[in-house]
């Protein structure tokens, strides 16, 4: 699956994000799988200054570790991006000759790349009569020749983008591109950077990011109301729905703050409509009171939290998985709300559909914990077959039930039919105050205990949902990993790499994080002598959550890095190899320097 | 079928309801003599003349003594969170425009914890009726000062007296651009029920500041019997409710003169939020599976 990892860094005027998009679209059309990570627009370091593309003939599980090919148009930005674009001894570095640097003097922090090649990028652009900003066209020309990509496809994407941008003369860009192709043919890369040919795709593949898939899933689930407040890296969900939801007969409200957004969502749900909000950490903090209300009045709602580095404003454009505690615990009172996490861009669709289903079926708020990497990373996705999904709607009272309606009726499953305004006979009071079966506020301790039991027990069937877990590896392995969210894609690749080297290991990836499915974990733990939870938060939040709820294996450790520090498949492979060693102390000390072991 | 933006502006009566049909058997948990009883009775009467059946009404409130009012009606009620009634009501109205949506709450609910939501509700202009039961204290939480308490006002929760100047709800609503702004008192039950009815029939966001006295913690000068002697009907004073500038002038006297009636009612109200939304929505709508196209 390894494929190629390409990183491009430039100045903000270089159109680097657009170049990455041309590449991923061309790869998709050719039948490759790929991911594209960029930095999201406006907020930092002067805008779109880098992209990272990983391409392979197999589905890409993560955006990879060290670069195979680094294209550097701006050394200052490149150096600042060493977390995202790291160079190793196998990397080929291609850079604009205009920098005047010699190959031996490149600022690579002491790393000696496999090759360093100076190319007259700016000169080719200027010679073609294009502005220096057309360096993007030159890079695309070079790459399509070196990677043997169909030039027509790459060029088409380039030209249509310049047309859309209102550029009067795409000719100069085309010439820059063609000249770059010619240059690349005359100067083949010393070390082969080549791709295996891909099989032509079956069906129409889509290029999309996790935010888009989440928004599409909402529409697919029948969501007719969205409300949110802009925040990186979640805003694209609102932007997508603000454009699309009207076409489905729904509506969208850009609220005055996240509290109002969540409140409007619970209002829409009370009115009988499927509804969603999306935010990131700071906004999520504001919404927790409303989520508590939704638990109390048993109203379905979906809240997407696209995690970013925190606390507070933290690192808004970087990846972290540190809102798990907030998602599970930040409510007052004795309550549980389901928390789900997608494991890939594609899974953002599946998990969001599941979130709506769980919300509707169990009349509960559901939190979808995605993360900045999944949300804003584009990927080539297989076509989705709608009939694969079931869509659940809330249980409504029958005519007979409406005659003697009790909104919060105690039932065996804890789920009571739910009416909405407009339904004759279904009139009830939804009160955040504790209430009896009819909804009347009460101060009775007995009723409080009974209602608390109802609200908690109704969620128990979720803990048996094996389909909300992914499993990979050897059933009877003695060593195992648990990982979640975007990091699970890294763990999955690492497990495959380790098994290819003959190591017996297995991996469990929960998509349901809360309530904790004790028996599913304990079945997985049964063969394990040593288990490590791999995740991206300093505290290792899932590790701690599992210690709280499950009988863990004797050696149960956390290997985690705080946000913005890329975890690579190679690191996890080394971790797995170390896990095979007998001595715990050595295992620990080995990993203390590499990762943050608690 | 009622058109999307006219949920609160009902034409002919769609039910033969009397005031009794809107009350239930629950005994309100208000102190005897609390102004909120009068507001409740005025509301029943207004709803009876509007003529929408209880199941077509969604009545949202925040938290506070006043916010318990939906509990004592037969409509669909939502006694929600302190300060969040307005955004919840807007979600309901956007999702289900045919409903008659009422919102109620106290002065702290509206102008303290929920203060940030008020201007946005006004500028969106959804077809909602908002009844603020202004008693110049936080009744439920034990009589602390509220944003409408007079400067220097002492209370059980603020024995040294408020250091802060009060908000003027009527002026505030006018300044934000509300198209229907009125003030009522439970002492004038008849006048209040007519005001509520007029507000419900107004096509857009309608705000009534109701001086609803708290007998337990409130200002003796604001109690029901005193209110009766103090009130000045805007109509009798010759005020033209189409005159926004005059309304703002009169509203300055808040605290000194107790005006009741309509301060301002836009004679040419702009399209409500609901009708703007309806015009964006596509008919026939796409199918959910089109999201995968
Ligand atoms: C988030 C939150 N903070 C504080 C409270 C406590 N609290 C309940 S009612 C209230 C004040 C209510 O005052 P007002 O809105 O004027 O209503 P009144 O009781 O006077 O009718 C407060 C502070 C609460 N319920 N929720
Ligand atoms: S405390 Fe005041 S506002 Fe609350 S019920 Fe009693 S009189 Fe009414
Ligand atoms: Mg009050």
Coordinates of C-alpha atoms in Angstrom, one line a residue, chain B:
Chain B
X1 CA -53.6 25.4 4.6
X2 CA -52.0 28.3 6.2
X3 CA -49.1 29.8 4.3
X4 CA -45.6 29.4 5.8
X5 CA -45.1 32.8 7.2
X6 CA -48.5 33.3 8.8
X7 CA -48.4 30.8 11.6
X8 CA -49.0 33.4 14.2
X9 CA -51.3 35.6 12.1
X10 CA -54.3 33.4 11.9
X11 CA -57.3 34.4 9.8
X12 CA -60.5 32.7 10.7
X13 CA -60.7 30.7 13.9
X14 CA -59.7 27.1 13.3
X15 CA -61.1 25.9 16.6
X16 CA -64.0 26.9 18.8
X17 CA -61.9 27.1 21.9
X18 CA -62.7 29.0 25.1
X19 CA -60.2 30.4 27.5
X20 CA -60.8 27.3 29.7
X21 CA -59.5 25.0 27.0
X22 CA -56.0 26.4 27.4
X23 CA -55.7 25.9 31.1
X24 CA -55.1 22.6 32.8
X25 CA -55.7 21.1 36.2
X26 CA -52.2 21.9 37.6
X27 CA -52.1 24.4 40.4
X28 CA -49.5 27.0 39.5
X29 CA -46.5 27.1 41.9
X30 CA -46.5 30.9 42.0
X31 CA -46.9 32.8 45.3
X32 CA -50.5 34.0 45.9
X33 CA -50.6 37.6 44.4
X34 CA -47.9 37.0 41.9
X35 CA -48.5 39.0 38.7
X36 CA -47.9 35.9 36.6
X37 CA -51.4 34.6 37.4
X38 CA -52.8 37.6 35.5
X39 CA -50.5 37.1 32.6
X40 CA -51.6 33.5 32.4
X41 CA -55.3 34.4 32.4
X42 CA -54.8 37.1 29.8
X43 CA -53.0 34.6 27.6
X44 CA -55.8 32.1 27.8
X45 CA -58.3 34.7 26.7
X46 CA -56.0 35.9 23.8
X47 CA -55.5 32.3 22.6
X48 CA -59.3 31.7 22.7
X49 CA -59.9 34.6 20.4
X50 CA -57.1 33.7 18.1
X51 CA -58.6 30.3 17.8
X52 CA -55.8 27.9 17.1
X53 CA -56.2 24.6 18.9
X54 CA -53.7 23.9 21.7
X55 CA -51.9 21.1 19.7
X56 CA -51.0 23.6 17.0
X57 CA -49.3 25.9 19.6
X58 CA -45.7 25.5 20.8
X59 CA -45.0 27.5 23.9
X60 CA -41.3 27.8 24.8
X61 CA -39.9 29.4 28.0
X62 CA -36.6 29.6 29.8
X63 CA -36.1 29.1 33.5
X64 CA -37.6 31.2 36.3
X65 CA -40.9 31.7 38.0
X66 CA -42.4 33.2 34.9
X67 CA -40.9 30.5 32.7
X68 CA -43.2 28.0 34.4
X69 CA -46.1 29.4 32.4
X70 CA -46.2 26.8 29.6
X71 CA -46.7 24.1 32.2
X72 CA -50.1 25.6 33.0
X73 CA -51.4 25.5 29.5
X74 CA -52.7 22.7 27.4
X75 CA -50.4 23.6 24.4
X76 CA -47.2 21.9 23.6
X77 CA -44.8 23.3 26.1
X78 CA -41.0 23.5 26.4
X79 CA -39.7 24.7 29.7
X80 CA -36.1 24.7 28.6
X81 CA -32.9 26.4 29.8
X82 CA -32.3 29.7 31.5
X83 CA -31.9 32.3 28.7
X84 CA -32.3 30.0 25.7
X85 CA -36.0 30.2 24.9
X86 CA -35.6 32.4 21.9
X87 CA -33.2 30.3 19.9
X88 CA -35.2 27.2 20.7
X89 CA -38.3 28.8 19.5
X90 CA -36.6 29.9 16.3
X91 CA -35.6 26.3 15.7
X92 CA -39.1 25.2 16.2
X93 CA -40.5 27.8 13.9
X94 CA -38.0 27.2 11.1
X95 CA -38.6 23.5 11.3
X96 CA -42.3 23.7 11.5
X97 CA -43.6 27.1 10.2
X98 CA -47.3 26.3 10.5
X99 CA -47.2 26.3 14.2
X100 CA -48.1 29.2 16.4
X101 CA -45.0 29.7 18.4
X102 CA -45.1 31.6 21.7
X103 CA -42.1 32.5 23.9
X104 CA -42.2 33.6 27.5
X105 CA -39.7 34.2 30.3
X106 CA -38.5 36.6 33.0
X107 CA -36.4 39.8 32.8
X108 CA -33.2 38.0 33.7
X109 CA -34.0 35.2 31.3
X110 CA -34.5 37.8 28.5
X111 CA -31.9 40.4 29.3
X112 CA -29.3 38.9 31.5
X113 CA -28.3 35.3 30.6
X114 CA -30.3 35.4 27.3
X115 CA -29.5 39.0 26.4
X116 CA -27.3 38.0 23.5
X117 CA -30.2 36.3 21.7
X118 CA -32.7 39.1 21.8
X119 CA -31.2 41.4 19.1
X120 CA -30.7 38.5 16.7
X121 CA -34.3 37.4 17.1
X122 CA -35.4 40.9 16.4
X123 CA -33.2 41.3 13.3
X124 CA -34.2 38.0 11.9
X125 CA -37.9 38.9 12.5
X126 CA -39.3 35.4 12.8
X127 CA -43.1 35.2 13.3
X128 CA -42.9 34.7 17.1
X129 CA -44.6 36.4 20.0
X130 CA -42.3 37.1 22.9
X131 CA -43.8 37.8 26.3
X132 CA -41.3 39.0 28.9
X133 CA -42.6 39.0 32.4
X134 CA -40.6 41.8 33.8
X135 CA -40.6 41.9 37.6
X136 CA -37.3 43.7 38.1
X137 CA -35.9 40.8 40.1
X138 CA -34.8 37.2 39.8
X139 CA -37.8 35.7 41.5
X140 CA -37.1 32.1 41.4
X141 CA -33.5 32.3 42.5
X142 CA -34.4 34.2 45.6
X143 CA -34.9 37.8 44.7
X144 CA -31.5 39.0 43.5
X145 CA -31.3 42.1 41.4
X146 CA -31.9 41.7 37.7
X147 CA -30.9 43.8 34.6
X148 CA -34.2 45.7 34.9
X149 CA -33.8 46.5 38.7
X150 CA -33.5 50.2 39.3
X151 CA -30.1 51.6 40.4
X152 CA -29.9 51.4 44.1
X153 CA -32.7 48.8 44.4
X154 CA -32.2 46.6 47.4
X155 CA -33.3 43.0 47.4
X156 CA -32.8 39.9 49.5
X157 CA -30.0 38.8 47.3
X158 CA -28.5 42.3 47.0
X159 CA -28.9 43.9 50.4
X160 CA -26.6 46.8 49.6
X161 CA -28.5 47.8 46.5
X162 CA -27.7 47.6 42.8
X163 CA -24.8 49.6 41.5
X164 CA -25.9 49.3 38.0
X165 CA -28.3 51.2 35.8
X166 CA -31.3 49.2 34.5
X167 CA -32.0 48.2 30.9
X168 CA -35.0 49.7 29.3
X169 CA -36.6 46.8 27.5
X170 CA -39.0 48.8 25.4
X171 CA -36.4 51.2 24.2
X172 CA -34.0 48.4 23.6
X173 CA -36.5 46.5 21.4
X174 CA -37.2 49.7 19.4
X175 CA -33.6 50.5 19.0
X176 CA -32.9 47.0 17.6
X177 CA -35.6 47.6 15.0
X178 CA -38.5 45.4 16.3
X179 CA -41.6 45.9 14.3
X180 CA -44.1 45.3 17.1
X181 CA -43.3 46.6 20.6
X182 CA -45.8 46.9 23.4
X183 CA -46.1 47.0 27.2
X184 CA -48.9 45.5 29.3
X185 CA -49.8 44.9 33.0
X186 CA -51.8 42.1 34.5
X187 CA -53.7 44.7 36.5
X188 CA -55.4 45.6 33.2
X189 CA -56.3 42.0 32.2
X190 CA -58.6 43.1 29.4
X191 CA -56.0 45.4 27.8
X192 CA -53.3 42.8 28.2
X193 CA -55.2 40.0 26.6
X194 CA -56.0 42.3 23.6
X195 CA -52.3 43.2 23.4
X196 CA -51.3 39.6 23.3
X197 CA -53.9 38.8 20.7
X198 CA -52.7 41.7 18.5
X199 CA -49.0 40.6 19.0
X200 CA -49.9 37.0 17.9
X201 CA -51.7 38.3 14.9
X202 CA -48.7 40.5 13.9
X203 CA -46.8 38.9 11.0
X204 CA -43.3 39.0 12.5
X205 CA -41.5 39.2 15.7
X206 CA -43.7 40.8 18.3
X207 CA -42.4 41.8 21.8
X208 CA -44.5 42.7 24.8
X209 CA -42.8 43.8 28.0
X210 CA -45.2 42.8 30.7
X211 CA -44.8 44.5 34.0
X212 CA -45.7 41.5 36.0
X213 CA -45.1 42.2 39.7
X214 CA -43.3 39.9 42.1
X215 CA -45.1 40.1 45.4
X216 CA -42.4 38.4 47.4
X217 CA -39.3 40.3 46.3
X218 CA -40.6 43.1 44.1
X219 CA -40.9 46.9 44.4
X220 CA -44.1 47.8 46.4
X221 CA -44.7 50.5 43.8
X222 CA -45.1 48.0 41.1
X223 CA -47.7 45.8 42.7
X224 CA -51.0 45.1 40.9
X225 CA -53.2 47.6 42.9
X226 CA -50.6 50.4 42.6
X227 CA -50.1 49.6 38.9
X228 CA -53.8 50.2 38.3
X229 CA -53.5 53.7 39.6
X230 CA -50.2 54.5 37.9
X231 CA -50.8 53.2 34.4
X232 CA -51.3 55.5 31.4
X233 CA -52.8 54.1 28.3
X234 CA -50.8 55.1 25.2
X235 CA -54.0 55.2 23.2
X236 CA -55.7 57.6 25.6
X237 CA -52.5 59.7 25.6
X238 CA -53.0 60.1 21.8
X239 CA -49.9 58.2 20.8
X240 CA -49.8 57.0 17.1
X241 CA -48.4 53.5 17.2
X242 CA -47.1 53.9 13.6
X243 CA -44.8 56.7 14.8
X244 CA -41.5 55.0 15.8
X245 CA -39.7 58.2 16.8
X246 CA -42.6 59.2 19.2
X247 CA -42.5 55.7 20.5
X248 CA -38.8 56.0 21.4
X249 CA -39.5 59.3 23.0
X250 CA -42.2 57.9 25.2
X251 CA -40.1 54.8 26.0
X252 CA -37.5 57.1 27.7
X253 CA -40.0 57.6 30.5
X254 CA -39.7 54.0 31.6
X255 CA -39.4 53.7 35.3
X256 CA -41.2 57.0 35.9
X257 CA -44.4 56.6 33.8
X258 CA -46.1 53.3 33.4
X259 CA -47.3 53.3 29.8
X260 CA -49.4 50.5 28.5
X261 CA -50.5 49.6 25.0
X262 CA -48.7 49.5 21.7
X263 CA -45.6 51.7 21.5
X264 CA -44.8 50.8 17.9
X265 CA -46.4 48.6 15.3
X266 CA -45.0 48.9 11.8
X267 CA -47.9 49.5 9.5
X268 CA -46.0 48.0 6.6
X269 CA -44.2 45.1 8.2
X270 CA -41.4 43.5 6.0
X271 CA -41.6 39.9 5.0
X272 CA -41.0 37.6 8.0
X273 CA -38.1 35.3 8.3
X274 CA -40.3 32.4 7.6
X275 CA -41.4 33.7 4.3
X276 CA -37.8 34.4 3.3
X277 CA -36.9 30.9 4.2
X278 CA -39.8 29.4 2.3
X279 CA -38.7 31.3 -0.8
X280 CA -35.3 29.7 -0.6
X281 CA -36.6 26.2 -0.2
X282 CA -37.0 24.2 -3.3
X283 CA -40.2 22.5 -4.3
X284 CA -40.3 19.7 -5.1
X285 CA -37.5 18.9 -2.7
X286 CA -34.7 16.6 -3.6
X287 CA -34.7 13.1 -2.2
X288 CA -32.3 12.3 0.7
X289 CA -30.5 9.8 -1.5
X290 CA -29.7 12.7 -3.9
X291 CA -27.0 13.6 -1.4
X292 CA -25.0 10.9 -2.9
X293 CA -25.3 12.1 -6.4

